[in-house]
């Protein structure tokens, strides 16, 4: 071995350079290369309606459906992969009211529902359910990330109101918002 040790081996109970009686334990990291197929559908619908010369309504609906297999996190060896499935929906209504030549009010209501799910990849469920992750700190890890499978759904209601006032060369804007998230 010409006096050098392999950096991926450890000698137990002896000097790795001088001792002929040694036990070697090899360790290291293995890289996995795979394709990451992602499919996304996105749609936006918008309607604007002029109530009169001073008031306008706008309605918008946005939809996003995405799936990825396998997902980029928790990949710790063959058979230990998770997918990603998500759907985001958002409805927005805006009421703009011109109260005078220098004063406007804009009220916005929005409802959003983002949903994410990270199931085990197809064909990996049996193996992923039988072996949790083994993590040798600083060396390697193998097995399924204990955070999978998981998912989350949120319901967001947002109310905003903004008043704009022009005074000479200055524009003042003030308002507030309330967000309720479940």
mmCIF file of C-alpha atoms in Angstrom:
data_model
loop_
_atom_site.group_PDB
_atom_site.id
_atom_site.type_symbol
_atom_site.label_atom_id
_atom_site.label_comp_id
_atom_site.label_asym_id
_atom_site.label_seq_id
_atom_site.Cartn_x
_atom_site.Cartn_y
_atom_site.Cartn_z
ATOM 1 C CA UNK A 1 0.000 0.000 0.000
ATOM 2 C CA UNK A 2 3.131 2.206 -0.189
ATOM 3 C CA UNK A 3 2.437 3.969 3.132
ATOM 4 C CA UNK A 4 -0.840 5.681 2.087
ATOM 5 C CA UNK A 5 -4.326 4.897 3.297
ATOM 6 C CA UNK A 6 -7.499 5.077 1.306
ATOM 7 C CA UNK A 7 -9.548 8.010 2.664
ATOM 8 C CA UNK A 8 -12.690 5.890 2.566
ATOM 9 C CA UNK A 9 -11.348 3.207 4.950
ATOM 10 C CA UNK A 10 -10.814 3.178 8.710
ATOM 11 C CA UNK A 11 -8.513 0.799 10.563
ATOM 12 C CA UNK A 12 -9.853 -0.396 13.912
ATOM 13 C CA UNK A 13 -7.441 -1.239 16.751
ATOM 14 C CA UNK A 14 -4.209 -0.638 14.849
ATOM 15 C CA UNK A 15 -2.188 1.966 12.990
ATOM 16 C CA UNK A 16 -3.493 1.760 9.377
ATOM 17 C CA UNK A 17 -0.066 2.429 7.859
ATOM 18 C CA UNK A 18 2.197 0.060 9.852
ATOM 19 C CA UNK A 19 0.015 -2.790 11.059
ATOM 20 C CA UNK A 20 -0.573 -5.881 8.983
ATOM 21 C CA UNK A 21 -3.277 -7.113 11.378
ATOM 22 C CA UNK A 22 -6.102 -4.667 10.885
ATOM 23 C CA UNK A 23 -9.841 -4.678 10.253
ATOM 24 C CA UNK A 24 -10.988 -2.341 7.482
ATOM 25 C CA UNK A 25 -14.456 -0.862 7.301
ATOM 26 C CA UNK A 26 -15.230 0.927 4.048
ATOM 27 C CA UNK A 27 -17.788 3.699 3.855
ATOM 28 C CA UNK A 28 -18.752 6.489 1.510
ATOM 29 C CA UNK A 29 -21.565 8.048 -0.442
ATOM 30 C CA UNK A 30 -23.264 6.724 -3.538
ATOM 31 C CA UNK A 31 -24.862 9.025 -6.079
ATOM 32 C CA UNK A 32 -28.108 8.164 -7.829
ATOM 33 C CA UNK A 33 -28.903 9.526 -11.269
ATOM 34 C CA UNK A 34 -32.519 9.451 -12.458
ATOM 35 C CA UNK A 35 -34.906 11.392 -14.616
ATOM 36 C CA UNK A 36 -37.304 13.731 -12.855
ATOM 37 C CA UNK A 37 -40.543 13.888 -14.815
ATOM 38 C CA UNK A 38 -42.720 16.891 -13.981
ATOM 39 C CA UNK A 39 -46.159 17.609 -15.394
ATOM 40 C CA UNK A 40 -47.829 21.006 -14.875
ATOM 41 C CA UNK A 41 -51.174 22.428 -16.004
ATOM 42 C CA UNK A 42 -51.857 26.131 -15.412
ATOM 43 C CA UNK A 43 -54.929 28.200 -16.249
ATOM 44 C CA UNK A 44 -55.968 31.802 -15.579
ATOM 45 C CA UNK A 45 -59.415 33.235 -16.274
ATOM 46 C CA UNK A 46 -60.193 36.934 -15.856
ATOM 47 C CA UNK A 47 -63.320 39.044 -16.304
ATOM 48 C CA UNK A 48 -63.413 42.849 -16.024
ATOM 49 C CA UNK A 49 -66.727 44.660 -15.684
ATOM 50 C CA UNK A 50 -67.339 48.400 -15.662
ATOM 51 C CA UNK A 51 -70.282 49.207 -13.422
ATOM 52 C CA UNK A 52 -70.310 52.923 -14.324
ATOM 53 C CA UNK A 53 -67.866 55.787 -14.905
ATOM 54 C CA UNK A 54 -66.499 55.564 -11.348
ATOM 55 C CA UNK A 55 -66.631 51.859 -10.426
ATOM 56 C CA UNK A 56 -65.014 48.739 -11.881
ATOM 57 C CA UNK A 57 -65.095 45.074 -10.866
ATOM 58 C CA UNK A 58 -62.485 42.474 -11.796
ATOM 59 C CA UNK A 59 -62.637 38.712 -11.191
ATOM 60 C CA UNK A 60 -59.721 36.300 -11.605
ATOM 61 C CA UNK A 61 -59.387 32.546 -11.099
ATOM 62 C CA UNK A 62 -55.944 30.888 -11.236
ATOM 63 C CA UNK A 63 -55.407 27.115 -11.256
ATOM 64 C CA UNK A 64 -52.111 25.200 -11.078
ATOM 65 C CA UNK A 65 -51.871 21.399 -11.027
ATOM 66 C CA UNK A 66 -48.357 19.890 -10.727
ATOM 67 C CA UNK A 67 -46.921 16.413 -10.249
ATOM 68 C CA UNK A 68 -43.284 15.273 -10.145
ATOM 69 C CA UNK A 69 -41.984 11.706 -9.959
ATOM 70 C CA UNK A 70 -39.711 11.246 -8.179
ATOM 71 C CA UNK A 71 -39.543 14.431 -6.145
ATOM 72 C CA UNK A 72 -36.122 15.961 -5.473
ATOM 73 C CA UNK A 73 -36.020 15.467 -1.664
ATOM 74 C CA UNK A 74 -35.720 12.344 0.434
ATOM 75 C CA UNK A 75 -33.932 10.342 -2.270
ATOM 76 C CA UNK A 76 -31.727 7.981 -0.297
ATOM 77 C CA UNK A 77 -31.103 4.944 -2.424
ATOM 78 C CA UNK A 78 -33.136 2.861 -4.855
ATOM 79 C CA UNK A 79 -36.680 2.224 -3.675
ATOM 80 C CA UNK A 80 -36.701 5.148 -1.231
ATOM 81 C CA UNK A 81 -38.237 7.883 -3.327
ATOM 82 C CA UNK A 82 -41.335 10.043 -2.962
ATOM 83 C CA UNK A 83 -43.444 11.869 -5.510
ATOM 84 C CA UNK A 84 -44.893 15.364 -5.332
ATOM 85 C CA UNK A 85 -48.504 16.179 -6.179
ATOM 86 C CA UNK A 86 -49.780 19.715 -5.771
ATOM 87 C CA UNK A 87 -52.738 21.874 -6.660
ATOM 88 C CA UNK A 88 -53.073 25.614 -6.120
ATOM 89 C CA UNK A 89 -56.317 27.492 -6.686
ATOM 90 C CA UNK A 90 -56.910 31.205 -6.208
ATOM 91 C CA UNK A 91 -59.979 33.399 -6.664
ATOM 92 C CA UNK A 92 -59.602 37.198 -6.577
ATOM 93 C CA UNK A 93 -62.260 39.910 -6.716
ATOM 94 C CA UNK A 94 -61.284 43.587 -6.976
ATOM 95 C CA UNK A 95 -63.601 46.595 -6.659
ATOM 96 C CA UNK A 96 -62.061 49.925 -7.738
ATOM 97 C CA UNK A 97 -63.984 53.103 -6.974
ATOM 98 C CA UNK A 98 -62.982 56.586 -8.134
ATOM 99 C CA UNK A 99 -64.407 58.833 -5.405
ATOM 100 C CA UNK A 100 -63.181 62.077 -6.975
ATOM 101 C CA UNK A 101 -60.444 63.425 -9.244
ATOM 102 C CA UNK A 102 -57.795 62.925 -6.499
ATOM 103 C CA UNK A 103 -59.236 60.065 -4.405
ATOM 104 C CA UNK A 104 -59.645 56.342 -5.191
ATOM 105 C CA UNK A 105 -60.458 53.261 -3.135
ATOM 106 C CA UNK A 106 -59.577 49.682 -4.041
ATOM 107 C CA UNK A 107 -61.055 46.721 -2.152
ATOM 108 C CA UNK A 108 -59.749 43.207 -2.804
ATOM 109 C CA UNK A 109 -60.995 39.839 -1.622
ATOM 110 C CA UNK A 110 -59.026 36.673 -2.313
ATOM 111 C CA UNK A 111 -59.507 33.012 -1.478
ATOM 112 C CA UNK A 112 -56.581 30.656 -2.045
ATOM 113 C CA UNK A 113 -56.293 26.917 -1.475
ATOM 114 C CA UNK A 114 -52.802 25.444 -1.898
ATOM 115 C CA UNK A 115 -52.538 21.674 -1.426
ATOM 116 C CA UNK A 116 -49.402 19.500 -1.458
ATOM 117 C CA UNK A 117 -48.996 15.743 -1.078
ATOM 118 C CA UNK A 118 -45.765 13.720 -1.034
ATOM 119 C CA UNK A 119 -46.652 10.012 -1.333
ATOM 120 C CA UNK A 120 -44.158 7.187 -1.817
ATOM 121 C CA UNK A 121 -43.297 6.654 -5.490
ATOM 122 C CA UNK A 122 -45.223 3.918 -7.282
ATOM 123 C CA UNK A 123 -43.591 0.518 -6.809
ATOM 124 C CA UNK A 124 -41.609 1.706 -3.765
ATOM 125 C CA UNK A 125 -44.318 1.491 -1.120
ATOM 126 C CA UNK A 126 -43.353 -1.940 0.262
ATOM 127 C CA UNK A 127 -39.649 -1.129 0.595
ATOM 128 C CA UNK A 128 -40.229 2.417 1.874
ATOM 129 C CA UNK A 129 -42.576 1.144 4.612
ATOM 130 C CA UNK A 130 -40.093 -1.472 5.845
ATOM 131 C CA UNK A 131 -36.821 0.469 6.266
ATOM 132 C CA UNK A 132 -36.573 3.846 7.906
ATOM 133 C CA UNK A 133 -33.591 6.075 7.254
ATOM 134 C CA UNK A 134 -30.249 5.031 8.690
ATOM 135 C CA UNK A 135 -28.011 8.058 9.127
ATOM 136 C CA UNK A 136 -24.350 7.735 10.093
ATOM 137 C CA UNK A 137 -23.566 11.386 10.747
ATOM 138 C CA UNK A 138 -20.874 12.706 8.440
ATOM 139 C CA UNK A 139 -20.624 9.476 6.491
ATOM 140 C CA UNK A 140 -23.754 8.320 4.732
ATOM 141 C CA UNK A 141 -27.475 7.795 4.928
ATOM 142 C CA UNK A 142 -29.808 5.217 3.474
ATOM 143 C CA UNK A 143 -33.524 4.519 3.614
ATOM 144 C CA UNK A 144 -36.733 6.509 3.490
ATOM 145 C CA UNK A 145 -36.877 10.022 4.890
ATOM 146 C CA UNK A 146 -39.128 9.815 7.996
ATOM 147 C CA UNK A 147 -40.997 12.936 6.850
ATOM 148 C CA UNK A 148 -42.705 10.964 4.036
ATOM 149 C CA UNK A 149 -45.491 10.393 3.237
ATOM 150 C CA UNK A 150 -46.933 13.768 4.170
ATOM 151 C CA UNK A 151 -49.259 16.443 2.909
ATOM 152 C CA UNK A 152 -50.813 19.784 3.736
ATOM 153 C CA UNK A 153 -53.790 21.894 2.756
ATOM 154 C CA UNK A 154 -54.350 25.569 3.573
ATOM 155 C CA UNK A 155 -57.428 27.744 3.190
ATOM 156 C CA UNK A 156 -56.557 31.448 2.972
ATOM 157 C CA UNK A 157 -59.062 34.305 3.060
ATOM 158 C CA UNK A 158 -57.534 37.729 2.384
ATOM 159 C CA UNK A 159 -59.281 41.106 2.679
ATOM 160 C CA UNK A 160 -57.435 44.264 1.575
ATOM 161 C CA UNK A 161 -58.471 47.880 1.254
ATOM 162 C CA UNK A 162 -56.266 50.690 -0.102
ATOM 163 C CA UNK A 163 -57.108 54.398 -0.396
ATOM 164 C CA UNK A 164 -55.034 56.642 -2.691
ATOM 165 C CA UNK A 165 -55.048 60.431 -2.419
ATOM 166 C CA UNK A 166 -53.211 62.810 -4.749
ATOM 167 C CA UNK A 167 -52.239 66.199 -3.327
ATOM 168 C CA UNK A 168 -50.228 68.396 -5.688
ATOM 169 C CA UNK A 169 -47.166 66.384 -6.768
ATOM 170 C CA UNK A 170 -47.579 63.851 -3.928
ATOM 171 C CA UNK A 171 -49.551 60.633 -3.820
ATOM 172 C CA UNK A 172 -50.489 59.170 -0.449
ATOM 173 C CA UNK A 173 -51.578 55.545 -0.109
ATOM 174 C CA UNK A 174 -52.817 53.884 3.034
ATOM 175 C CA UNK A 175 -54.826 50.822 3.862
ATOM 176 C CA UNK A 176 -54.825 47.505 5.608
ATOM 177 C CA UNK A 177 -55.328 43.803 5.186
ATOM 178 C CA UNK A 178 -56.667 40.869 7.134
ATOM 179 C CA UNK A 179 -55.501 37.313 6.379
ATOM 180 C CA UNK A 180 -57.220 34.280 7.860
ATOM 181 C CA UNK A 181 -55.445 31.008 7.235
ATOM 182 C CA UNK A 182 -56.689 27.550 8.224
#
